[in-house]
mmCIF file of C-alpha atoms and ligand atoms in Angstrom:
data_model
loop_
_atom_site.group_PDB
_atom_site.id
_atom_site.type_symbol
_atom_site.label_atom_id
_atom_site.label_comp_id
_atom_site.label_asym_id
_atom_site.label_seq_id
_atom_site.Cartn_x
_atom_site.Cartn_y
_atom_site.Cartn_z
ATOM 1 C CA UNK M 1 215.902 36.693 17.609
ATOM 2 C CA UNK M 2 215.090 33.950 15.200
ATOM 3 C CA UNK M 3 216.811 31.536 12.869
ATOM 4 C CA UNK M 4 217.683 30.629 9.302
ATOM 5 C CA UNK M 5 218.896 27.349 7.867
ATOM 6 C CA UNK M 6 219.482 26.199 4.320
ATOM 7 C CA UNK M 7 220.693 22.918 2.856
ATOM 8 C CA UNK M 8 221.796 21.801 -0.579
ATOM 9 C CA UNK M 9 222.095 18.134 0.243
ATOM 10 C CA UNK M 10 222.175 14.625 -1.112
ATOM 11 C CA UNK M 11 219.295 13.361 1.039
ATOM 12 C CA UNK M 12 215.735 14.468 1.709
ATOM 13 C CA UNK M 13 216.177 17.845 3.408
ATOM 14 C CA UNK M 14 212.858 18.406 5.204
ATOM 15 C CA UNK M 15 213.813 16.402 8.343
ATOM 16 C CA UNK M 16 217.339 17.868 8.264
ATOM 17 C CA UNK M 17 215.954 21.406 8.139
ATOM 18 C CA UNK M 18 213.576 20.770 11.045
ATOM 19 C CA UNK M 19 216.431 19.292 13.122
ATOM 20 C CA UNK M 20 218.618 22.288 12.330
ATOM 21 C CA UNK M 21 215.807 24.672 13.292
ATOM 22 C CA UNK M 22 215.495 22.805 16.614
ATOM 23 C CA UNK M 23 219.079 23.738 17.329
ATOM 24 C CA UNK M 24 218.095 27.385 16.934
ATOM 25 C CA UNK M 25 215.139 27.040 19.312
ATOM 26 C CA UNK M 26 217.177 28.586 22.111
ATOM 27 C CA UNK M 27 216.703 31.942 20.339
ATOM 28 C CA UNK M 28 212.933 31.918 20.719
ATOM 29 C CA UNK M 29 210.368 32.086 17.888
ATOM 30 C CA UNK M 30 206.649 32.258 17.240
ATOM 31 C CA UNK M 31 206.254 30.291 14.000
ATOM 32 C CA UNK M 32 208.322 28.258 11.576
ATOM 33 C CA UNK M 33 208.437 27.034 8.018
ATOM 34 C CA UNK M 34 210.478 25.357 5.317
ATOM 35 C CA UNK M 35 210.563 25.397 1.522
ATOM 36 C CA UNK M 36 212.149 22.851 -0.789
ATOM 37 C CA UNK M 37 212.876 22.480 -4.474
ATOM 38 C CA UNK M 38 211.967 19.031 -5.746
ATOM 39 C CA UNK M 39 212.640 18.231 -9.398
ATOM 40 C CA UNK M 40 212.535 21.958 -10.006
ATOM 41 C CA UNK M 41 209.272 22.474 -8.130
ATOM 42 C CA UNK M 42 209.289 24.995 -5.267
ATOM 43 C CA UNK M 43 206.929 24.306 -2.366
ATOM 44 C CA UNK M 44 206.626 25.248 1.291
ATOM 45 C CA UNK M 45 205.003 24.301 4.619
ATOM 46 C CA UNK M 46 204.507 26.645 7.551
ATOM 47 C CA UNK M 47 203.007 26.483 11.027
ATOM 48 C CA UNK M 48 202.420 28.752 14.010
ATOM 49 C CA UNK M 49 203.909 27.908 17.405
ATOM 50 C CA UNK M 50 206.415 25.222 18.291
ATOM 51 C CA UNK M 51 208.386 23.254 15.720
ATOM 52 C CA UNK M 52 206.361 20.170 16.558
ATOM 53 C CA UNK M 53 203.442 21.857 14.769
ATOM 54 C CA UNK M 54 205.579 22.165 11.647
ATOM 55 C CA UNK M 55 206.670 18.526 12.016
ATOM 56 C CA UNK M 56 203.020 17.459 12.341
ATOM 57 C CA UNK M 57 202.185 19.477 9.261
ATOM 58 C CA UNK M 58 204.985 17.719 7.380
ATOM 59 C CA UNK M 59 203.654 14.323 8.429
ATOM 60 C CA UNK M 60 200.229 15.252 7.060
ATOM 61 C CA UNK M 61 201.673 16.881 3.941
ATOM 62 C CA UNK M 62 205.254 15.738 3.345
ATOM 63 C CA UNK M 63 207.681 17.860 1.404
ATOM 64 C CA UNK M 64 210.252 16.162 -0.809
ATOM 65 C CA UNK M 65 213.447 17.598 -2.193
ATOM 66 C CA UNK M 66 217.175 17.708 -1.549
ATOM 67 C CA UNK M 67 217.429 21.509 -1.509
ATOM 68 C CA UNK M 68 215.655 23.596 1.078
ATOM 69 C CA UNK M 69 215.539 26.594 3.376
ATOM 70 C CA UNK M 70 213.942 26.936 6.806
ATOM 71 C CA UNK M 71 213.092 29.654 9.292
ATOM 72 C CA UNK M 72 211.986 30.284 12.825
ATOM 73 C CA UNK M 73 210.263 33.660 13.010
ATOM 74 C CA UNK M 74 210.160 36.302 15.686
ATOM 75 C CA UNK M 75 207.541 38.596 14.209
ATOM 76 C CA UNK M 76 208.386 42.249 13.814
ATOM 77 C CA UNK M 77 205.915 43.136 11.038
ATOM 78 C CA UNK M 78 202.606 41.309 11.003
ATOM 79 C CA UNK M 79 201.077 39.012 13.607
ATOM 80 C CA UNK M 80 202.498 35.532 14.193
ATOM 81 C CA UNK M 81 200.175 33.686 11.826
ATOM 82 C CA UNK M 82 200.729 30.907 9.311
ATOM 83 C CA UNK M 83 200.230 33.380 6.475
ATOM 84 C CA UNK M 84 202.944 35.677 7.822
ATOM 85 C CA UNK M 85 205.363 32.833 8.580
ATOM 86 C CA UNK M 86 208.435 32.387 6.379
ATOM 87 C CA UNK M 87 209.479 31.237 3.814
ATOM 88 C CA UNK M 88 207.746 33.907 1.754
ATOM 89 C CA UNK M 89 207.090 32.935 -1.812
ATOM 90 C CA UNK M 90 206.429 35.007 -4.886
ATOM 91 C CA UNK M 91 206.313 33.204 -8.224
ATOM 92 C CA UNK M 92 209.623 31.371 -8.641
ATOM 93 C CA UNK M 93 211.255 32.715 -5.459
ATOM 94 C CA UNK M 94 211.178 31.659 -1.808
ATOM 95 C CA UNK M 95 212.991 33.656 0.825
ATOM 96 C CA UNK M 96 213.679 33.506 4.550
ATOM 97 C CA UNK M 97 214.720 36.611 6.413
ATOM 98 C CA UNK M 98 215.982 37.601 9.828
ATOM 99 C CA UNK M 99 215.799 41.300 10.600
ATOM 100 C CA UNK M 100 213.776 44.235 9.357
ATOM 101 C CA UNK M 101 213.372 45.790 5.906
ATOM 102 C CA UNK M 102 212.947 49.412 6.960
ATOM 103 C CA UNK M 103 211.819 50.682 3.537
ATOM 104 C CA UNK M 104 209.268 47.920 2.905
ATOM 105 C CA UNK M 105 206.347 50.381 2.657
ATOM 106 C CA UNK M 106 207.961 52.325 -0.193
ATOM 107 C CA UNK M 107 208.910 49.082 -1.927
ATOM 108 C CA UNK M 108 205.415 47.673 -1.467
ATOM 109 C CA UNK M 109 203.836 50.791 -2.985
ATOM 110 C CA UNK M 110 206.201 50.540 -5.945
ATOM 111 C CA UNK M 111 205.465 46.818 -6.401
ATOM 112 C CA UNK M 112 201.704 47.313 -6.110
ATOM 113 C CA UNK M 113 201.921 49.932 -8.862
ATOM 114 C CA UNK M 114 203.654 47.295 -11.012
ATOM 115 C CA UNK M 115 200.731 44.950 -10.385
ATOM 116 C CA UNK M 116 202.513 42.766 -7.816
ATOM 117 C CA UNK M 117 200.239 42.480 -4.811
ATOM 118 C CA UNK M 118 201.140 41.361 -1.323
ATOM 119 C CA UNK M 119 199.341 38.675 0.655
ATOM 120 C CA UNK M 120 200.989 39.115 4.033
ATOM 121 C CA UNK M 121 201.601 41.886 6.545
ATOM 122 C CA UNK M 122 205.337 41.269 6.620
ATOM 123 C CA UNK M 123 208.195 43.434 5.473
ATOM 124 C CA UNK M 124 209.895 40.290 4.140
ATOM 125 C CA UNK M 125 207.352 39.569 1.434
ATOM 126 C CA UNK M 126 208.568 42.646 -0.464
ATOM 127 C CA UNK M 127 211.950 40.898 -0.845
ATOM 128 C CA UNK M 128 210.310 37.916 -2.551
ATOM 129 C CA UNK M 129 208.106 40.146 -4.716
ATOM 130 C CA UNK M 130 210.965 42.384 -5.800
ATOM 131 C CA UNK M 131 213.095 39.367 -6.750
ATOM 132 C CA UNK M 132 210.161 37.919 -8.677
ATOM 133 C CA UNK M 133 209.794 41.247 -10.475
ATOM 134 C CA UNK M 134 213.463 41.381 -11.519
ATOM 135 C CA UNK M 135 213.310 37.765 -12.722
ATOM 136 C CA UNK M 136 210.225 38.605 -14.769
ATOM 137 C CA UNK M 137 212.347 41.314 -16.417
ATOM 138 C CA UNK M 138 214.740 38.634 -17.675
ATOM 139 C CA UNK M 139 217.333 38.654 -14.901
ATOM 140 C CA UNK M 140 218.878 35.426 -13.629
ATOM 141 C CA UNK M 141 218.112 34.403 -10.035
ATOM 142 C CA UNK M 142 221.531 35.694 -8.974
ATOM 143 C CA UNK M 143 221.112 39.058 -10.711
ATOM 144 C CA UNK M 144 217.563 39.421 -9.432
ATOM 145 C CA UNK M 145 218.591 38.713 -5.828
ATOM 146 C CA UNK M 146 221.547 41.071 -6.130
ATOM 147 C CA UNK M 147 219.366 43.866 -7.544
ATOM 148 C CA UNK M 148 216.805 43.282 -4.805
ATOM 149 C CA UNK M 149 219.343 43.388 -2.006
ATOM 150 C CA UNK M 150 220.737 46.649 -3.351
ATOM 151 C CA UNK M 151 217.277 48.168 -2.812
ATOM 152 C CA UNK M 152 216.892 47.068 0.815
ATOM 153 C CA UNK M 153 217.401 49.332 3.784
ATOM 154 C CA UNK M 154 217.636 47.882 7.256
ATOM 155 C CA UNK M 155 219.126 44.765 8.756
ATOM 156 C CA UNK M 156 218.939 41.353 7.247
ATOM 157 C CA UNK M 157 220.194 37.849 6.879
ATOM 158 C CA UNK M 158 218.549 36.333 3.820
ATOM 159 C CA UNK M 159 218.475 32.965 2.094
ATOM 160 C CA UNK M 160 216.822 32.454 -1.293
ATOM 161 C CA UNK M 161 215.686 29.362 -3.146
ATOM 162 C CA UNK M 162 214.392 29.308 -6.728
ATOM 163 C CA UNK M 163 211.906 27.299 -8.755
ATOM 164 C CA UNK M 164 213.735 25.197 -11.352
ATOM 165 C CA UNK M 165 217.046 25.435 -9.462
ATOM 166 C CA UNK M 166 217.803 22.277 -7.476
ATOM 167 C CA UNK M 167 221.415 23.297 -6.993
ATOM 168 C CA UNK M 168 221.334 26.971 -6.069
ATOM 169 C CA UNK M 169 220.946 28.901 -2.863
ATOM 170 C CA UNK M 170 221.705 32.574 -2.417
ATOM 171 C CA UNK M 171 222.550 34.097 0.934
ATOM 172 C CA UNK M 172 223.218 37.653 2.010
ATOM 173 C CA UNK M 173 224.040 39.437 5.181
ATOM 174 C CA UNK M 174 223.764 42.985 6.405
ATOM 175 C CA UNK M 175 223.429 43.564 10.124
ATOM 176 C CA UNK M 176 222.319 40.018 11.021
ATOM 177 C CA UNK M 177 224.835 37.195 11.189
ATOM 178 C CA UNK M 178 224.875 34.303 8.737
ATOM 179 C CA UNK M 179 227.255 31.359 8.396
ATOM 180 C CA UNK M 180 227.950 29.091 5.447
ATOM 181 C CA UNK M 181 228.760 25.449 6.136
ATOM 182 C CA UNK M 182 230.963 23.342 3.878
ATOM 183 C CA UNK M 183 229.981 19.679 3.479
ATOM 184 C CA UNK M 184 231.109 16.778 1.369
ATOM 185 C CA UNK M 185 229.251 17.486 -1.874
ATOM 186 C CA UNK M 186 226.756 19.457 0.213
ATOM 187 C CA UNK M 187 226.491 23.086 1.292
ATOM 188 C CA UNK M 188 224.608 24.768 4.106
ATOM 189 C CA UNK M 189 223.667 28.143 5.526
ATOM 190 C CA UNK M 190 222.726 28.850 9.104
ATOM 191 C CA UNK M 191 222.246 31.712 11.517
ATOM 192 C CA UNK M 192 225.108 30.258 13.502
ATOM 193 C CA UNK M 193 227.475 27.307 13.566
ATOM 194 C CA UNK M 194 225.311 25.630 16.227
ATOM 195 C CA UNK M 195 222.486 25.131 13.728
ATOM 196 C CA UNK M 196 224.894 23.377 11.377
ATOM 197 C CA UNK M 197 226.811 21.418 14.045
ATOM 198 C CA UNK M 198 225.688 17.889 13.117
ATOM 199 C CA UNK M 199 226.154 18.597 9.401
ATOM 200 C CA UNK M 200 229.593 20.172 9.358
ATOM 201 C CA UNK M 201 232.177 21.870 11.530
ATOM 202 C CA UNK M 202 233.665 23.774 8.564
ATOM 203 C CA UNK M 203 232.213 27.240 8.643
ATOM 204 C CA UNK M 204 232.682 30.511 6.780
ATOM 205 C CA UNK M 205 231.066 33.522 8.401
ATOM 206 C CA UNK M 206 229.715 36.064 5.958
ATOM 207 C CA UNK M 207 230.922 39.583 6.587
ATOM 208 C CA UNK M 208 228.866 42.743 6.541
ATOM 209 C CA UNK M 209 227.436 43.362 3.056
ATOM 210 C CA UNK M 210 228.434 39.921 1.719
ATOM 211 C CA UNK M 211 226.418 38.101 -0.917
ATOM 212 C CA UNK M 212 226.964 34.378 -1.516
ATOM 213 C CA UNK M 213 226.116 32.182 -4.480
ATOM 214 C CA UNK M 214 226.035 28.627 -3.215
ATOM 215 C CA UNK M 215 225.881 25.303 -5.065
ATOM 216 C CA UNK M 216 226.803 21.823 -3.843
ATOM 217 C CA UNK M 217 230.225 22.123 -5.452
ATOM 218 C CA UNK M 218 231.049 25.830 -5.202
ATOM 219 C CA UNK M 219 230.659 28.776 -2.881
ATOM 220 C CA UNK M 220 231.296 32.238 -4.258
ATOM 221 C CA UNK M 221 231.207 35.145 -1.862
ATOM 222 C CA UNK M 222 231.058 38.728 -3.095
ATOM 223 C CA UNK M 223 231.739 41.700 -0.833
ATOM 224 C CA UNK M 224 229.581 44.805 -0.603
ATOM 225 C CA UNK M 225 231.241 46.221 -3.743
ATOM 226 C CA UNK M 226 230.419 43.110 -5.738
ATOM 227 C CA UNK M 227 234.052 41.972 -5.767
ATOM 228 C CA UNK M 228 234.767 38.276 -5.321
ATOM 229 C CA UNK M 229 235.988 37.954 -1.738
ATOM 230 C CA UNK M 230 238.158 35.377 -0.054
ATOM 231 C CA UNK M 231 236.592 34.574 3.313
ATOM 232 C CA UNK M 232 238.327 32.291 5.749
ATOM 233 C CA UNK M 233 236.940 28.810 6.411
ATOM 234 C CA UNK M 234 237.242 27.846 10.073
ATOM 235 C CA UNK M 235 236.835 24.555 11.863
ATOM 236 C CA UNK M 236 234.485 25.214 14.754
ATOM 237 C CA UNK M 237 234.279 23.054 17.871
ATOM 238 C CA UNK M 238 230.723 23.078 19.175
ATOM 239 C CA UNK M 239 230.112 21.849 22.683
ATOM 240 C CA UNK M 240 227.193 19.410 22.338
ATOM 241 C CA UNK M 241 225.893 20.486 25.751
ATOM 242 C CA UNK M 242 225.222 23.975 24.425
ATOM 243 C CA UNK M 243 222.785 22.874 21.788
ATOM 244 C CA UNK M 244 220.244 20.785 23.632
ATOM 245 C CA UNK M 245 218.067 21.342 26.631
ATOM 246 C CA UNK M 246 220.178 18.952 28.715
ATOM 247 C CA UNK M 247 217.186 17.388 30.449
ATOM 248 C CA UNK M 248 215.554 20.740 31.293
ATOM 249 C CA UNK M 249 212.081 21.520 30.081
ATOM 250 C CA UNK M 250 213.019 24.931 28.688
ATOM 251 C CA UNK M 251 216.235 26.605 27.531
ATOM 252 C CA UNK M 252 215.532 29.360 30.049
ATOM 253 C CA UNK M 253 215.463 26.869 32.954
ATOM 254 C CA UNK M 254 218.725 25.379 31.697
ATOM 255 C CA UNK M 255 220.347 28.805 31.382
ATOM 256 C CA UNK M 256 219.298 29.793 34.910
ATOM 257 C CA UNK M 257 220.662 26.548 36.358
ATOM 258 C CA UNK M 258 223.883 26.960 34.365
ATOM 259 C CA UNK M 259 224.719 30.393 35.766
ATOM 260 C CA UNK M 260 227.185 29.228 38.473
ATOM 261 C CA UNK M 261 229.189 27.081 36.047
ATOM 262 C CA UNK M 262 229.116 29.745 33.316
ATOM 263 C CA UNK M 263 230.433 32.375 35.750
ATOM 264 C CA UNK M 264 233.082 29.959 37.016
ATOM 265 C CA UNK M 265 234.227 29.088 33.495
ATOM 266 C CA UNK M 266 234.295 32.722 32.428
ATOM 267 C CA UNK M 267 236.208 33.924 35.479
ATOM 268 C CA UNK M 268 238.674 31.038 35.374
ATOM 269 C CA UNK M 269 239.580 32.175 31.878
ATOM 270 C CA UNK M 270 240.908 35.432 33.368
ATOM 271 C CA UNK M 271 242.307 34.094 36.621
ATOM 272 C CA UNK M 272 246.064 34.374 37.034
ATOM 273 C CA UNK M 273 248.228 31.446 38.079
ATOM 274 C CA UNK M 274 248.037 31.874 41.822
ATOM 275 C CA UNK M 275 244.285 32.282 41.436
ATOM 276 C CA UNK M 276 244.165 35.281 43.685
ATOM 277 C CA UNK M 277 243.371 37.881 41.011
ATOM 278 C CA UNK M 278 241.406 38.346 37.853
ATOM 279 C CA UNK M 279 243.468 39.703 34.962
ATOM 280 C CA UNK M 280 241.487 41.295 32.184
ATOM 281 C CA UNK M 281 242.859 41.424 28.647
ATOM 282 C CA UNK M 282 244.445 44.650 27.438
ATOM 283 C CA UNK M 283 242.124 47.098 25.773
ATOM 284 C CA UNK M 284 242.831 50.511 24.343
ATOM 285 C CA UNK M 285 239.918 52.261 25.972
ATOM 286 C CA UNK M 286 240.919 54.958 28.444
ATOM 287 C CA UNK M 287 238.091 55.168 30.956
ATOM 288 C CA UNK M 288 239.400 58.596 32.020
ATOM 289 C CA UNK M 289 238.211 59.969 28.657
ATOM 290 C CA UNK M 290 234.730 58.519 28.959
ATOM 291 C CA UNK M 291 231.959 60.462 30.692
ATOM 292 C CA UNK M 292 229.169 58.029 30.182
ATOM 293 C CA UNK M 293 228.593 54.482 29.006
ATOM 294 C CA UNK M 294 225.543 53.426 27.009
ATOM 295 C CA UNK M 295 224.924 49.704 26.901
ATOM 296 C CA UNK M 296 222.588 48.463 24.183
ATOM 297 C CA UNK M 297 221.220 44.930 24.178
ATOM 298 C CA UNK M 298 218.132 42.719 23.884
ATOM 299 C CA UNK M 299 216.694 39.906 25.975
ATOM 300 C CA UNK M 300 219.158 38.038 28.142
ATOM 301 C CA UNK M 301 221.976 40.305 26.989
ATOM 302 C CA UNK M 302 219.913 43.261 28.244
ATOM 303 C CA UNK M 303 219.693 41.677 31.703
ATOM 304 C CA UNK M 304 223.415 41.023 31.632
ATOM 305 C CA UNK M 305 223.915 44.723 30.816
ATOM 306 C CA UNK M 306 221.755 45.710 33.788
ATOM 307 C CA UNK M 307 224.097 43.710 36.024
ATOM 308 C CA UNK M 308 227.143 45.249 34.372
ATOM 309 C CA UNK M 309 225.673 48.699 35.092
ATOM 310 C CA UNK M 310 226.083 48.032 38.835
ATOM 311 C CA UNK M 311 229.729 47.086 38.353
ATOM 312 C CA UNK M 312 230.674 49.928 36.001
ATOM 313 C CA UNK M 313 229.068 52.448 38.330
ATOM 314 C CA UNK M 314 230.555 51.003 41.493
ATOM 315 C CA UNK M 315 234.029 50.082 40.290
ATOM 316 C CA UNK M 316 234.712 52.464 37.372
ATOM 317 C CA UNK M 317 232.497 55.282 38.746
ATOM 318 C CA UNK M 318 231.026 55.655 35.271
ATOM 319 C CA UNK M 319 227.387 56.673 34.771
ATOM 320 C CA UNK M 320 225.693 53.959 32.718
ATOM 321 C CA UNK M 321 222.497 53.880 30.633
ATOM 322 C CA UNK M 322 221.115 50.554 29.501
ATOM 323 C CA UNK M 323 218.854 50.575 26.469
ATOM 324 C CA UNK M 324 216.804 47.898 24.742
ATOM 325 C CA UNK M 325 218.347 47.677 21.265
ATOM 326 C CA UNK M 326 215.045 47.514 19.382
ATOM 327 C CA UNK M 327 214.037 50.863 20.947
ATOM 328 C CA UNK M 328 217.458 52.476 20.807
ATOM 329 C CA UNK M 329 217.579 52.202 17.018
ATOM 330 C CA UNK M 330 214.390 54.259 16.595
ATOM 331 C CA UNK M 331 215.211 56.959 19.135
ATOM 332 C CA UNK M 332 217.604 59.794 18.564
ATOM 333 C CA UNK M 333 219.245 59.994 21.942
ATOM 334 C CA UNK M 334 221.622 62.928 22.391
ATOM 335 C CA UNK M 335 225.063 61.379 22.554
ATOM 336 C CA UNK M 336 227.850 63.577 23.881
ATOM 337 C CA UNK M 337 231.439 63.239 22.568
ATOM 338 C CA UNK M 338 232.524 61.547 25.794
ATOM 339 C CA UNK M 339 229.951 58.766 25.516
ATOM 340 C CA UNK M 340 231.111 55.235 24.876
ATOM 341 C CA UNK M 341 228.624 52.663 23.592
ATOM 342 C CA UNK M 342 228.821 48.949 24.274
ATOM 343 C CA UNK M 343 226.595 46.627 22.205
ATOM 344 C CA UNK M 344 226.009 43.232 23.766
ATOM 345 C CA UNK M 345 224.635 40.223 21.867
ATOM 346 C CA UNK M 346 224.461 36.455 22.174
HETATM 347 N N1 LIG X 1 210.744 41.155 9.878
HETATM 348 C C1 LIG X 1 210.433 39.820 9.511
HETATM 349 C C2 LIG X 1 209.037 39.421 9.918
HETATM 350 O O1 LIG X 1 208.445 40.012 10.768
HETATM 351 C C3 LIG X 1 211.467 38.821 10.020
HETATM 352 C C4 LIG X 1 211.424 38.642 11.503
HETATM 353 C C5 LIG X 1 212.489 37.682 11.955
HETATM 354 O O2 LIG X 1 213.665 38.093 12.036
HETATM 355 O O3 LIG X 1 212.115 36.527 12.253
HETATM 356 O O4 LIG X 1 208.495 38.504 9.391
#
């Protein structure tokens, strides 16, 4: 899993973007990059490996501008190289993407036939190229992004930035989460509220299929039918301890050391007053009607599911399969009517 940030700010955004990306480091990544618009000019810097490499790159070749997008990549299509790192740029468009564009080969063939050639091995570059194509046909950035997104199959969180547009960011979500942050004369996007924690605690989560047109003074969110939608703004309390390494060298070391306190906190949430029993919340799932449970997850959530398998089998006497999500989606496992599926994610 990887991360997206975007800022329409009133200060130089490059250091803000890098800081925000650091807060998404816990997700893991193989390369990183940012793009900014400065006096209308769209430019980017990218680097393989840790964020410090991107920071070093920015020291050597600074990037100015008060509007920008950033990305930490977990490569799915194309090796983790600087060339394949996001943001991807095509003409007046820069885009960052989490997820997979499943139909990128068809789109790439179509774009190549139109004379738009790709430079990278990524699926994401087709998003930038397609948007560039629609803009070259006279569409506004918003229309071009909307038309592009309508062509995409797969899962994505996307943020776009445009040449000549110092006060415009477009964001879209299908399958991968994306949050919009509300600032004082500023606006942000982020993979989660943690990324945006030092900037704002006022967050609107995009819903499935949402498309957002963001400026410093307005945020318009359209639902999957293109209708203007009213999405709730929430005030999120982020525990500062969650977002840094807390003195540990790696997030993994911190997470391992935290296990006793995490289990204690979680269980105490469900403990009844006399502390002798755990009371689980009501659910409307009748285990008697379930023959089999399939748990689908990635990474740490996958390991958590493996542990849960022991408990479901022992306590509920339910046969359990645990699948890695990235494999599950490409298989066609026979699923009987009595199978229940549980999808676990960070
Ligand atoms: N599929 C894209 C790539 O490989 C995005 C991966 C990601 O979510 O970081 O570049």
